Coordinates of C-alpha atoms (C1' of nucleotides) in Angstrom, one line a residue:
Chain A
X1 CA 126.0 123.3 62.0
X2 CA 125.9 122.2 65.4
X3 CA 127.7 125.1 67.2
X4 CA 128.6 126.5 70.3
X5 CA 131.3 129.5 70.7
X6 CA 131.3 131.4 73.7
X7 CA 133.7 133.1 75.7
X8 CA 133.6 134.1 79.3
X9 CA 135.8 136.8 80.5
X10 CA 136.3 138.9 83.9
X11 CA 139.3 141.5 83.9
X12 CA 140.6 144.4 83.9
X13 CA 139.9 147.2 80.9
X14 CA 143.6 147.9 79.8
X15 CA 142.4 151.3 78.6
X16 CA 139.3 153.7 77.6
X17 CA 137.1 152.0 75.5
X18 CA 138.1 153.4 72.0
X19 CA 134.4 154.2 70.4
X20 CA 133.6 154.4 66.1
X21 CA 130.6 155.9 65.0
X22 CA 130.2 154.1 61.4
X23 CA 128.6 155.7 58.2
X24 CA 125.6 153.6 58.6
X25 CA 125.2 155.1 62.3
X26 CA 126.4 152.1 64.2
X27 CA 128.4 152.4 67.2
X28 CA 131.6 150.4 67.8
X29 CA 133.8 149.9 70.8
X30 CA 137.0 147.8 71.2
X31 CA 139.1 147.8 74.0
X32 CA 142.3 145.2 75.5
X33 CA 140.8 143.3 78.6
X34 CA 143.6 141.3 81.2
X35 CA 142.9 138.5 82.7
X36 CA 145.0 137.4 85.0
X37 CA 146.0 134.0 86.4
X38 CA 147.8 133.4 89.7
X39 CA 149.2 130.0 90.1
X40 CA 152.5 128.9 92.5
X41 CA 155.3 127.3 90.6
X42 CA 158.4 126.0 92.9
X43 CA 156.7 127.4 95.7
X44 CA 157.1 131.0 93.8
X45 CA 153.8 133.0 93.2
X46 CA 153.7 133.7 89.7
X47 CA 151.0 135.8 88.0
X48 CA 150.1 135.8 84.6
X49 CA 148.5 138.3 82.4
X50 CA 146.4 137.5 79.2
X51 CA 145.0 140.6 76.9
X52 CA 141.9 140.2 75.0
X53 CA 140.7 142.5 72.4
X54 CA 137.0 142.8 73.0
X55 CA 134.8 144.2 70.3
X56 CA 131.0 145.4 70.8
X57 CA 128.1 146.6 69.0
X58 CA 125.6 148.7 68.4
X59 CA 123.4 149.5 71.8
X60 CA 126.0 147.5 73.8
X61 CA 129.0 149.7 72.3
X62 CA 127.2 152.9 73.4
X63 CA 126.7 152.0 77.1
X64 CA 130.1 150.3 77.3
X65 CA 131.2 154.1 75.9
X66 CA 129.5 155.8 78.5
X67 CA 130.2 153.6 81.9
X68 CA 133.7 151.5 81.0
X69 CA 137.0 153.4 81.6
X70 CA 140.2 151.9 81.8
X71 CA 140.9 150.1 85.1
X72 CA 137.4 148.9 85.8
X73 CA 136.8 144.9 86.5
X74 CA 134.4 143.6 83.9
X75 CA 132.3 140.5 83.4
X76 CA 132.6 139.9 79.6
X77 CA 130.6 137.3 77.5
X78 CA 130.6 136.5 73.9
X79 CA 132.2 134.7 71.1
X80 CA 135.6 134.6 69.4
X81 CA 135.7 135.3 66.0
X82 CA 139.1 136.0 63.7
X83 CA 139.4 138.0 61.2
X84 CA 142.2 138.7 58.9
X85 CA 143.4 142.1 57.5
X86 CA 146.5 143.1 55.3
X87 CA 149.4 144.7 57.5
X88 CA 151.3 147.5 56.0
X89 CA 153.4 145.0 53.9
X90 CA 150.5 143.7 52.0
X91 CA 150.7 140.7 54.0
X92 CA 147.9 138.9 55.6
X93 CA 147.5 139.4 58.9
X94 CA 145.3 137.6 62.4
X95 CA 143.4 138.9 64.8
X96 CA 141.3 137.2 67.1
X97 CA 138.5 138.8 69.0
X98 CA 135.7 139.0 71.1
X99 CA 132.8 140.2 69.7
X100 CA 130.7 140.6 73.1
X101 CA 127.1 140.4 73.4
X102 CA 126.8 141.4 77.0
X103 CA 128.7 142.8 79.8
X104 CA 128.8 143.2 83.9
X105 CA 130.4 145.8 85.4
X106 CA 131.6 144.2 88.7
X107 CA 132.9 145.7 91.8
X108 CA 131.7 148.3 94.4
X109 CA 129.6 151.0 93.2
X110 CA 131.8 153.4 94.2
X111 CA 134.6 152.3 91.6
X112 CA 131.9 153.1 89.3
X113 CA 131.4 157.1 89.6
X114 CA 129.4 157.7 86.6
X115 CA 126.4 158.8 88.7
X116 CA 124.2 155.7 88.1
X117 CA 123.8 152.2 89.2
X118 CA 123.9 150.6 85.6
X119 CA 126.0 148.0 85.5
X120 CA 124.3 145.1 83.1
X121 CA 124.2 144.9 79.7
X122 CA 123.4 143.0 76.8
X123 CA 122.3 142.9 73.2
X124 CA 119.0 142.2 74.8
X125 CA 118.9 144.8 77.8
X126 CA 115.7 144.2 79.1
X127 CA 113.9 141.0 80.8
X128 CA 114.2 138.1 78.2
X129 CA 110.9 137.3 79.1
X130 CA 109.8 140.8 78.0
X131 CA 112.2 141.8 75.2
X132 CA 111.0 144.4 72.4
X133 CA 114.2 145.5 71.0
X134 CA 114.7 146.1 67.2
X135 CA 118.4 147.8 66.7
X136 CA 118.9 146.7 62.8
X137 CA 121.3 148.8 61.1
X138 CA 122.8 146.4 58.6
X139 CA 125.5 148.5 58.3
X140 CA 127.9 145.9 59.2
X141 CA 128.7 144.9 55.6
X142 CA 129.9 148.1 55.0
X143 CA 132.8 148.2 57.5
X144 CA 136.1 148.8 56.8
X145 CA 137.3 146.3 58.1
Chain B
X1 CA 123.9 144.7 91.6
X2 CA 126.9 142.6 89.4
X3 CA 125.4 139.7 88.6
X4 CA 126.1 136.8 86.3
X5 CA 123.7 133.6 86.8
X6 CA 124.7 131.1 83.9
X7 CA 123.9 127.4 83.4
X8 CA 125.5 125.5 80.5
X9 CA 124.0 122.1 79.6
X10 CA 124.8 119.1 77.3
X11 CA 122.1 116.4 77.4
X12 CA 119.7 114.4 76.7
X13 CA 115.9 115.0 77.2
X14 CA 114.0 112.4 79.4
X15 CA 110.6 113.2 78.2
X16 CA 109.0 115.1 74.9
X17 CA 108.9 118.8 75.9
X18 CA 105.4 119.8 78.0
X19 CA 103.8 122.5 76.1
X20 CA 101.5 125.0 77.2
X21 CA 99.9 127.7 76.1
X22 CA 99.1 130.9 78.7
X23 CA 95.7 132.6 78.5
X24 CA 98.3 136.1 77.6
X25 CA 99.3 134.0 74.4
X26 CA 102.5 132.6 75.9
X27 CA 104.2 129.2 75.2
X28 CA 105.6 127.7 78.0
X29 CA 107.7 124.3 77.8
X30 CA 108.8 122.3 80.3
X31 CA 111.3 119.3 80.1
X32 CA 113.8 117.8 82.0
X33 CA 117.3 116.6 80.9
X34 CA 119.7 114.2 81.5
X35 CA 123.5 115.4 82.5
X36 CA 126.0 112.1 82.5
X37 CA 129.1 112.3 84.0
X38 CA 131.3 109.1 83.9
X39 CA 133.9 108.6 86.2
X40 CA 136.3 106.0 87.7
X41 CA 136.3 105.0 91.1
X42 CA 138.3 102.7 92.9
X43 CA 139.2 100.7 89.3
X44 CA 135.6 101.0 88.7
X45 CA 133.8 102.7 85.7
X46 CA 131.1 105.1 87.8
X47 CA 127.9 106.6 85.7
X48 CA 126.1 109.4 87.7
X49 CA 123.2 111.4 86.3
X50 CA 122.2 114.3 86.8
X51 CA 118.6 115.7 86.1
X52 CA 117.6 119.0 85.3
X53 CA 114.5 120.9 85.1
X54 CA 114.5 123.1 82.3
X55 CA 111.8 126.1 81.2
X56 CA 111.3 127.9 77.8
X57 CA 109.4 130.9 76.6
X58 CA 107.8 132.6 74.1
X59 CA 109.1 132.1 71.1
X60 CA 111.9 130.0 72.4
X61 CA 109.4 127.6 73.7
X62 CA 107.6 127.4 70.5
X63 CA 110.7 126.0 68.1
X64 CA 111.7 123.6 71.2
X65 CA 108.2 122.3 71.6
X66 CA 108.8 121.6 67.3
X67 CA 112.1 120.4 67.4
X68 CA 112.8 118.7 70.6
X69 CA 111.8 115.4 71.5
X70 CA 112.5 112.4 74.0
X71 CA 116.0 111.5 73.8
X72 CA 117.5 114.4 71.6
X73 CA 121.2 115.3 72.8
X74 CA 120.8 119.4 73.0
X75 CA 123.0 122.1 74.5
X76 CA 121.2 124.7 77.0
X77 CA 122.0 128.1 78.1
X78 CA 120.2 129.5 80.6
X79 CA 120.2 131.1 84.4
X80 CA 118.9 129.0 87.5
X81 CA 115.9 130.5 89.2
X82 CA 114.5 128.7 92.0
X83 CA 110.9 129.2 92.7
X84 CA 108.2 128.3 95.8
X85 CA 104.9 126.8 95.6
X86 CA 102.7 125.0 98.0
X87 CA 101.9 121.5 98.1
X88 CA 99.4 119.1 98.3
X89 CA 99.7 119.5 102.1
X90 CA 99.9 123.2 102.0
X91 CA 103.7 123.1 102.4
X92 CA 106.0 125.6 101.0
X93 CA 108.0 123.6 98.5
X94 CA 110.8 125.3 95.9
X95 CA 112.1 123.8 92.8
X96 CA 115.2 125.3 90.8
X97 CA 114.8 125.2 87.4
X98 CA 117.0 126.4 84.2
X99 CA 115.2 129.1 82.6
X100 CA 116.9 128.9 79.1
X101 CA 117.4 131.3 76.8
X102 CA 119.2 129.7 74.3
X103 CA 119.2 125.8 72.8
X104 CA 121.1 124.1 70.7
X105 CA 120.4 120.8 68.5
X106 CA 123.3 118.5 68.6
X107 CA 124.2 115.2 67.2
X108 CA 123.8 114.2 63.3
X109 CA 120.6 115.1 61.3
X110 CA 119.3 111.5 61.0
X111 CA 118.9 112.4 64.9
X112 CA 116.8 115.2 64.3
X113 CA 114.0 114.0 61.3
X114 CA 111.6 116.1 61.9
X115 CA 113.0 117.6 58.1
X116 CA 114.4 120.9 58.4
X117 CA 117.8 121.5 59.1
X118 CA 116.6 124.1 62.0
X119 CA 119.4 123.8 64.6
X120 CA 120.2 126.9 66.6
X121 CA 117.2 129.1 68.8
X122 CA 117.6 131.5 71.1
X123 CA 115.6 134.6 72.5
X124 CA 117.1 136.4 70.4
X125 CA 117.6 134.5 67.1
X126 CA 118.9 137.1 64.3
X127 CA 122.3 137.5 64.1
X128 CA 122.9 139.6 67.1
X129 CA 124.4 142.6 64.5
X130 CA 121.2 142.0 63.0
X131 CA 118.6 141.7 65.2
X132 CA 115.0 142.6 64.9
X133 CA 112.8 141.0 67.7
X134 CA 109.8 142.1 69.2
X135 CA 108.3 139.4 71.4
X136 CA 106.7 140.8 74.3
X137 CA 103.5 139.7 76.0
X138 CA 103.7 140.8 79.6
X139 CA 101.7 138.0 80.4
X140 CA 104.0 136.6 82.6
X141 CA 102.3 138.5 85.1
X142 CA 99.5 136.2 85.5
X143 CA 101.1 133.0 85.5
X144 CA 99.2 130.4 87.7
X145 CA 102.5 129.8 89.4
Chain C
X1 CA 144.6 139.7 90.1
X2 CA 141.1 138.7 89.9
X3 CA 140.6 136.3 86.1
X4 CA 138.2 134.4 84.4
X5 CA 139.7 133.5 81.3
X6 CA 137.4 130.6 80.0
X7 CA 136.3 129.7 76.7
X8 CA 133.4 127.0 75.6
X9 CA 133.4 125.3 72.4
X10 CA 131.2 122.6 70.2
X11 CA 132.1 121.7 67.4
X12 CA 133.5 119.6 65.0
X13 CA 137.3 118.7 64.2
X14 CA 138.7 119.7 60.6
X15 CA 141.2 117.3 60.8
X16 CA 142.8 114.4 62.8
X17 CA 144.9 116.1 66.0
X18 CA 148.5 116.3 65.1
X19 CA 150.5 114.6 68.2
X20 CA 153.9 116.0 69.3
X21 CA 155.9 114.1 72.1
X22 CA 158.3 116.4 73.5
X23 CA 161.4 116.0 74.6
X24 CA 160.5 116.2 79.1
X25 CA 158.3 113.4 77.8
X26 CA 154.8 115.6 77.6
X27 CA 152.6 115.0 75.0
X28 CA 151.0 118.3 73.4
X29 CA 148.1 117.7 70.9
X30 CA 147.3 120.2 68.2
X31 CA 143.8 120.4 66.0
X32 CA 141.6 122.9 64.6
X33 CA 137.6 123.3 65.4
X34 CA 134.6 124.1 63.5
X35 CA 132.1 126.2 65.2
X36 CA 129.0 126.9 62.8
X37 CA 126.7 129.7 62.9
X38 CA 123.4 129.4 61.5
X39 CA 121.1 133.0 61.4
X40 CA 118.8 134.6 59.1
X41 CA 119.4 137.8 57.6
X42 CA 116.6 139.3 54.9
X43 CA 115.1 135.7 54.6
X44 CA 118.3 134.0 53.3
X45 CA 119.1 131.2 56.0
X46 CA 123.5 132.4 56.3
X47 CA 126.0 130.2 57.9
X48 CA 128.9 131.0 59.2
X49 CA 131.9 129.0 60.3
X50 CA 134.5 129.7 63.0
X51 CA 138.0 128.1 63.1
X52 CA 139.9 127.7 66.6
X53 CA 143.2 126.7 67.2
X54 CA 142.5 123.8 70.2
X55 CA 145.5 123.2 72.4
X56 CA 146.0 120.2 74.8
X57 CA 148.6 119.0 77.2
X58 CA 149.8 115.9 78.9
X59 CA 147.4 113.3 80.0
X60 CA 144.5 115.2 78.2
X61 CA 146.4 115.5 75.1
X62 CA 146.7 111.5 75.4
X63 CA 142.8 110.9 75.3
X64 CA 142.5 113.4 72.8
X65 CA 145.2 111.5 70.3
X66 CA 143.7 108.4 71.1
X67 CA 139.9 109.5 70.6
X68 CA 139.2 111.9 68.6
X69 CA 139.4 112.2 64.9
X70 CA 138.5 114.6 61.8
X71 CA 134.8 115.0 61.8
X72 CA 133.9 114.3 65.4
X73 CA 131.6 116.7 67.4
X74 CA 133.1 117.6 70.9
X75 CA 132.8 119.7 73.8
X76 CA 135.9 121.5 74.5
X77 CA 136.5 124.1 77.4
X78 CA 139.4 125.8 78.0
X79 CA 141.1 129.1 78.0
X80 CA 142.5 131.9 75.6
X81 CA 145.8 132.3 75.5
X82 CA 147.4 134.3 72.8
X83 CA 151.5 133.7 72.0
X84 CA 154.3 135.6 69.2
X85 CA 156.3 133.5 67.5
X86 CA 158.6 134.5 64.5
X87 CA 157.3 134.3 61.0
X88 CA 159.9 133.2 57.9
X89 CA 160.5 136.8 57.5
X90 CA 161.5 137.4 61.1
X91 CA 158.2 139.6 61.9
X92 CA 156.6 139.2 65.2
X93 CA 153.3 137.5 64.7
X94 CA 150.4 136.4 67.1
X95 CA 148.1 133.1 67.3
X96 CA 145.4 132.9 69.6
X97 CA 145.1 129.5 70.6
X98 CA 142.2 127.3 73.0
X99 CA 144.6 125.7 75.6
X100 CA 142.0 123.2 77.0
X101 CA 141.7 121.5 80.2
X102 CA 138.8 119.4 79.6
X103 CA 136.7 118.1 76.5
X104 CA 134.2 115.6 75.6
X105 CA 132.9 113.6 73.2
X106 CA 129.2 114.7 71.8
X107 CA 127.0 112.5 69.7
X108 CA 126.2 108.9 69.1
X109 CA 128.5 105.7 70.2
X110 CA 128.5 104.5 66.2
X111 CA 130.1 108.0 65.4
X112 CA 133.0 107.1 67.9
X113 CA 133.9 103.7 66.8
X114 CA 137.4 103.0 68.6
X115 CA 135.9 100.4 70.6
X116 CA 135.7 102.4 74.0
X117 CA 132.7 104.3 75.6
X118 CA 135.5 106.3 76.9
X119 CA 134.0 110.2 76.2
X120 CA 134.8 112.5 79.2
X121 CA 138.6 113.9 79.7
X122 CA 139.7 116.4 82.1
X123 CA 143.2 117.5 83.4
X124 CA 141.6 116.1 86.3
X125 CA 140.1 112.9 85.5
X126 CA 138.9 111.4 88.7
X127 CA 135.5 112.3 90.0
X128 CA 136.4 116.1 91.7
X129 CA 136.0 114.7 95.3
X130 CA 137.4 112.1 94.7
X131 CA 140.6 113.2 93.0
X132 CA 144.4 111.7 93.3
X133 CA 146.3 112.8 90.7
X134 CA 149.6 113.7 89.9
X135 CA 151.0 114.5 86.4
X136 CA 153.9 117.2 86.4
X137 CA 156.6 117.2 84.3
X138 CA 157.8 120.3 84.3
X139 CA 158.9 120.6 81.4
X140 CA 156.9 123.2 79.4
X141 CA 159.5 125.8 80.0
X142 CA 161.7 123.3 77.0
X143 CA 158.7 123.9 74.5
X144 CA 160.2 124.8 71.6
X145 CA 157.8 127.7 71.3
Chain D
X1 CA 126.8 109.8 78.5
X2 CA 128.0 113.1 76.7
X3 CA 126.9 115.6 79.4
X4 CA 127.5 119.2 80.1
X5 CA 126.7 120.3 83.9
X6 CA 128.1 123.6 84.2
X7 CA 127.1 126.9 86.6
X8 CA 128.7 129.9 86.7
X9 CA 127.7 132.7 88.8
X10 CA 129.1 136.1 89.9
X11 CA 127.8 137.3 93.4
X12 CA 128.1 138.7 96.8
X13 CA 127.9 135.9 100.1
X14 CA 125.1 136.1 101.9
X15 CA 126.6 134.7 105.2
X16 CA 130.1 133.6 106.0
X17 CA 130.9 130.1 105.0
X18 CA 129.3 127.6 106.9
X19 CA 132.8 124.9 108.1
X20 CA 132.2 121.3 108.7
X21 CA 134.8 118.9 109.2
X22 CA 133.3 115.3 108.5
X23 CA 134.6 112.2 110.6
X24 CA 137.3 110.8 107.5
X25 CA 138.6 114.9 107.6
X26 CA 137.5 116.1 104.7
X27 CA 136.2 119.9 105.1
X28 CA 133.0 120.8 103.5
X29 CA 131.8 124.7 103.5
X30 CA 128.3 126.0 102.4
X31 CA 127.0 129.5 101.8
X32 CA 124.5 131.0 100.1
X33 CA 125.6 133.4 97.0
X34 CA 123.2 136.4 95.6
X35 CA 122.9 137.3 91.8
X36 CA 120.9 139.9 90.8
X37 CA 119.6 140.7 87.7
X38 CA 118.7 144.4 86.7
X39 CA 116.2 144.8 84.1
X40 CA 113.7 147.6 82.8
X41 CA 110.2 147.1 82.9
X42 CA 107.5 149.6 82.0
X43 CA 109.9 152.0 82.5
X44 CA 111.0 151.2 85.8
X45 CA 113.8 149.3 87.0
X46 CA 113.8 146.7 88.9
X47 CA 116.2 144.1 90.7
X48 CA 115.9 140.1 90.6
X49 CA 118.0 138.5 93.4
X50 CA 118.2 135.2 93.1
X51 CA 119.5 132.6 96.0
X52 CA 122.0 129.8 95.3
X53 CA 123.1 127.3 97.2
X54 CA 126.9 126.9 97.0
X55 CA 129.2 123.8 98.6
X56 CA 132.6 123.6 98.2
X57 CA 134.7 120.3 99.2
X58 CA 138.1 119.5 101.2
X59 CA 141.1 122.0 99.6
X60 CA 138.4 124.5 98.1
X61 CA 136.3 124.6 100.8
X62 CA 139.5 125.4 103.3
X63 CA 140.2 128.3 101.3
X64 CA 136.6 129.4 100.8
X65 CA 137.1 128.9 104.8
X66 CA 140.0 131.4 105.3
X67 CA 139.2 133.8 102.0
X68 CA 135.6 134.5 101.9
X69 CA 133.0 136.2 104.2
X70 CA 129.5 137.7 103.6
X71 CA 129.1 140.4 101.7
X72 CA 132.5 139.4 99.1
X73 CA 132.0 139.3 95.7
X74 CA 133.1 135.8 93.9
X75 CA 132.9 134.1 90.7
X76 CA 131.9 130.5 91.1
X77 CA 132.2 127.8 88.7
X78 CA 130.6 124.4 89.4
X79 CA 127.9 122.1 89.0
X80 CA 124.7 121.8 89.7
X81 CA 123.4 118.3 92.2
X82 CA 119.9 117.9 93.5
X83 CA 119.8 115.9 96.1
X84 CA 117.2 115.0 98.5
X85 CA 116.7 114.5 102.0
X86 CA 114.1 113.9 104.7
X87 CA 112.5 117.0 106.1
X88 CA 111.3 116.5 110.2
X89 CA 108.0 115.2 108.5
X90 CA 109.7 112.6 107.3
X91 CA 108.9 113.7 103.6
X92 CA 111.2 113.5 100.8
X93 CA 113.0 117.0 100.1
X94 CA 114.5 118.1 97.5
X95 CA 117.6 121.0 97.0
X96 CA 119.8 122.1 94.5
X97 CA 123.2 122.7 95.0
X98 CA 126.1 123.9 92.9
X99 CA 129.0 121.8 93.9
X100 CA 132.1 124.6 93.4
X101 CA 135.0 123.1 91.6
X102 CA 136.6 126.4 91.2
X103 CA 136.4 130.3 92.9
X104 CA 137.9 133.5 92.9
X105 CA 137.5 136.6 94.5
X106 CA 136.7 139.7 92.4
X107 CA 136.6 143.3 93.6
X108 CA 139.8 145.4 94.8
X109 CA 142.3 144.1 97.2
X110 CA 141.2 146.5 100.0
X111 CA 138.0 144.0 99.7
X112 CA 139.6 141.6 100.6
X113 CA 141.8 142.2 104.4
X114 CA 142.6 139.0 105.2
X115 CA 146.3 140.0 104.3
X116 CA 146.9 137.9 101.6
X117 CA 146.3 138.3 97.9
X118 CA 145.3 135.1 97.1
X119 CA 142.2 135.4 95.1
X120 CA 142.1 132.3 92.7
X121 CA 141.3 128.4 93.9
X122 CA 140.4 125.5 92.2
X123 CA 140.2 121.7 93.2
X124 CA 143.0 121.9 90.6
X125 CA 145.0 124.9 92.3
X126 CA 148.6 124.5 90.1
X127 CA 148.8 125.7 87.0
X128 CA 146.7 123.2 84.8
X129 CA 150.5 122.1 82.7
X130 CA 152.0 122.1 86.5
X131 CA 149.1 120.4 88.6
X132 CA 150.7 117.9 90.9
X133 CA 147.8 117.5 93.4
X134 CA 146.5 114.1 95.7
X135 CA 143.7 114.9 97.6
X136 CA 141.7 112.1 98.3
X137 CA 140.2 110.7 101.3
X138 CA 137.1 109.0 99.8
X139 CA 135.3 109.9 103.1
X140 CA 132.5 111.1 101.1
X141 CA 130.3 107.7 101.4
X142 CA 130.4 108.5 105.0
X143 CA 128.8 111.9 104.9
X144 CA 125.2 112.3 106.7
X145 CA 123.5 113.7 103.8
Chain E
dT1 C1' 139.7 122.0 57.1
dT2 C1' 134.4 120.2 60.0
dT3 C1' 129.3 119.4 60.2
dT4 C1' 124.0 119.5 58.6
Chain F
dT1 C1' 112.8 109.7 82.6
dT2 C1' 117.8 110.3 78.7
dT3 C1' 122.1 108.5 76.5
dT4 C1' 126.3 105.2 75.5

DNA sequence: TTTT
DNA sequence: TTTT
């Protein structure tokens, strides 16, 4: 019961945000996000990429669609959840993702030339202190996947 | 403009939560909790505890001032705001405070008797795929501090 | 270049950590962890439980064998780190593991009965200012996977 | 005992690091860091900057001392530490500090001149499997504050 | 496979 | 002021 999952990411988008726009009218977006680590090993600089496969939602999949583009550095937070899926053999298959439930697009505003100086999200975009959102599709049961 | 402002807390609380209720409607609550970090110094076993202010509202406030009480171990999400006020002396004064927007009950049930297995809150407490809130008061406006 | 890879976890262990001594002498500790979700969606109070693969190394992996057990509530922080290995049938196949660097024991001293209040662990055990450590064995690059 | 003190925070400097070098050696640096918060409220949006105090210690803080000047964007990971002091009144003060265990610099490398790409430091700098560190003067008893 |  |  007790639980506490959260993931805390900031990276790299490995490529365009790849958007879904489900029967039930809910918008998805996934996209790979590299983190990378530099540590010195033997006095050698070595770097170390990690991909991520970050999924989101909804209100937050539709402004992640219209400002993230492959190449921009992004604050990412949200949990990890794995889900399994059969493979083309039948066999049962892993993924493990991050479903996000807000995002920061970091760096200078001129790396981000969509015209507009958005760059917070969240599942809850405005003031918590003043929130009034109601996005409620239920349409997730009805995914494919 | 990029922005992230995050304060994770395990702890105890040193007090029942202070309740309050704003002339808009609001619930405020106010408690402070204990952060222990053990370490070993010089052979020696070192205890040092940290104490954190720690603000909830709305509807947040409402199932902490229910559930929480003296002593509970809880985890706490939140962002640090630190605010001014005047003192007896007419001073300026500031205080930083975690404004939470997320809680946690842990430790086993027998801990938590109040008789319902309520154990997550958050501003946003649907499942975020599934979220239908509408909490907003404005009233924040005309708080006495 | 720029990362944050970090991941934060409470939960519970599904089972006892499985301890590997490798040959370099490191000690690598394997266990799963419980993270429970609980919303409500149309009145019906859901949970839902995610599984992570927890990693930990060394010194860290040494507290952990010693401390922790099946059913225990912890803290555990760490970072994503996704490897291949090669299934039975020779396919390519991916695990997205926690490697932690730090965890901690939640919950009541009667929960953690092995005779110690021992319940903080980091790769870097001393208090931060006060560190002096030195554990390198190089030998990762001999892990069998 | 259990206890959670973490802060993480994504922001710009809002002076170059402040250097000290205390009597036992140790180097201590201190700047302030801006988040800000974008939200929506009655239609307009508006910007939240909040202030935070950041001190780093000995090998972080000689990095923070060569890597970062006002105006660079950096992830900060700490904790948080009120202490007090006595203001020229000779009343008890309080601040809160986040004590930095960890940075790195975020934004593109032409950000960053200083002719290096270093951009990750830790009190823990190795990689976490690789860490073979011994900094420790224990000069901290000494320190005026 | 955990926990409440 | 909490907790172990």
């Amino acid at each position: 019961m007790s639980g506490v999952n959260k993931v805390i990411l900031v990276g790299h988008l490995g490529k365009d945000p790849e958007v879904r726009h489900l029967e039930g009218g809910a918008t998805v977006v996934n996209f790979t996000l590299a983190t990378t680590e530099t540590y010195t090993r033997d006095g050698r600089k070595v770097e170390q990429t990690e991909w991520h496969n970050v999924v989101m939602w909804r209100g937050l999949a539709e402004i992640a669609a219209k400002y993230l583009q492959k190449g921009k550095l992004v604050y990412v937070e949200g949990k990890l959840r794995t889900r399994s899926y059969d493979d083309r053999d039948g066999n049962k298959r892993y993924v493990t993702e991050i479903v996000a439930d807000n995002f920061n697009m970091l760096g200078r505003k001129s790396d981000n030339e969509n015209g507009t100086n958005q760059s917070t999200a969240s599942q809850n975009p405005s003031k918590p202190e003043d929130q009034m959102i109601g996005m409620n599709d239920n349409t997730e049961d009805d995914l494919p996947f």
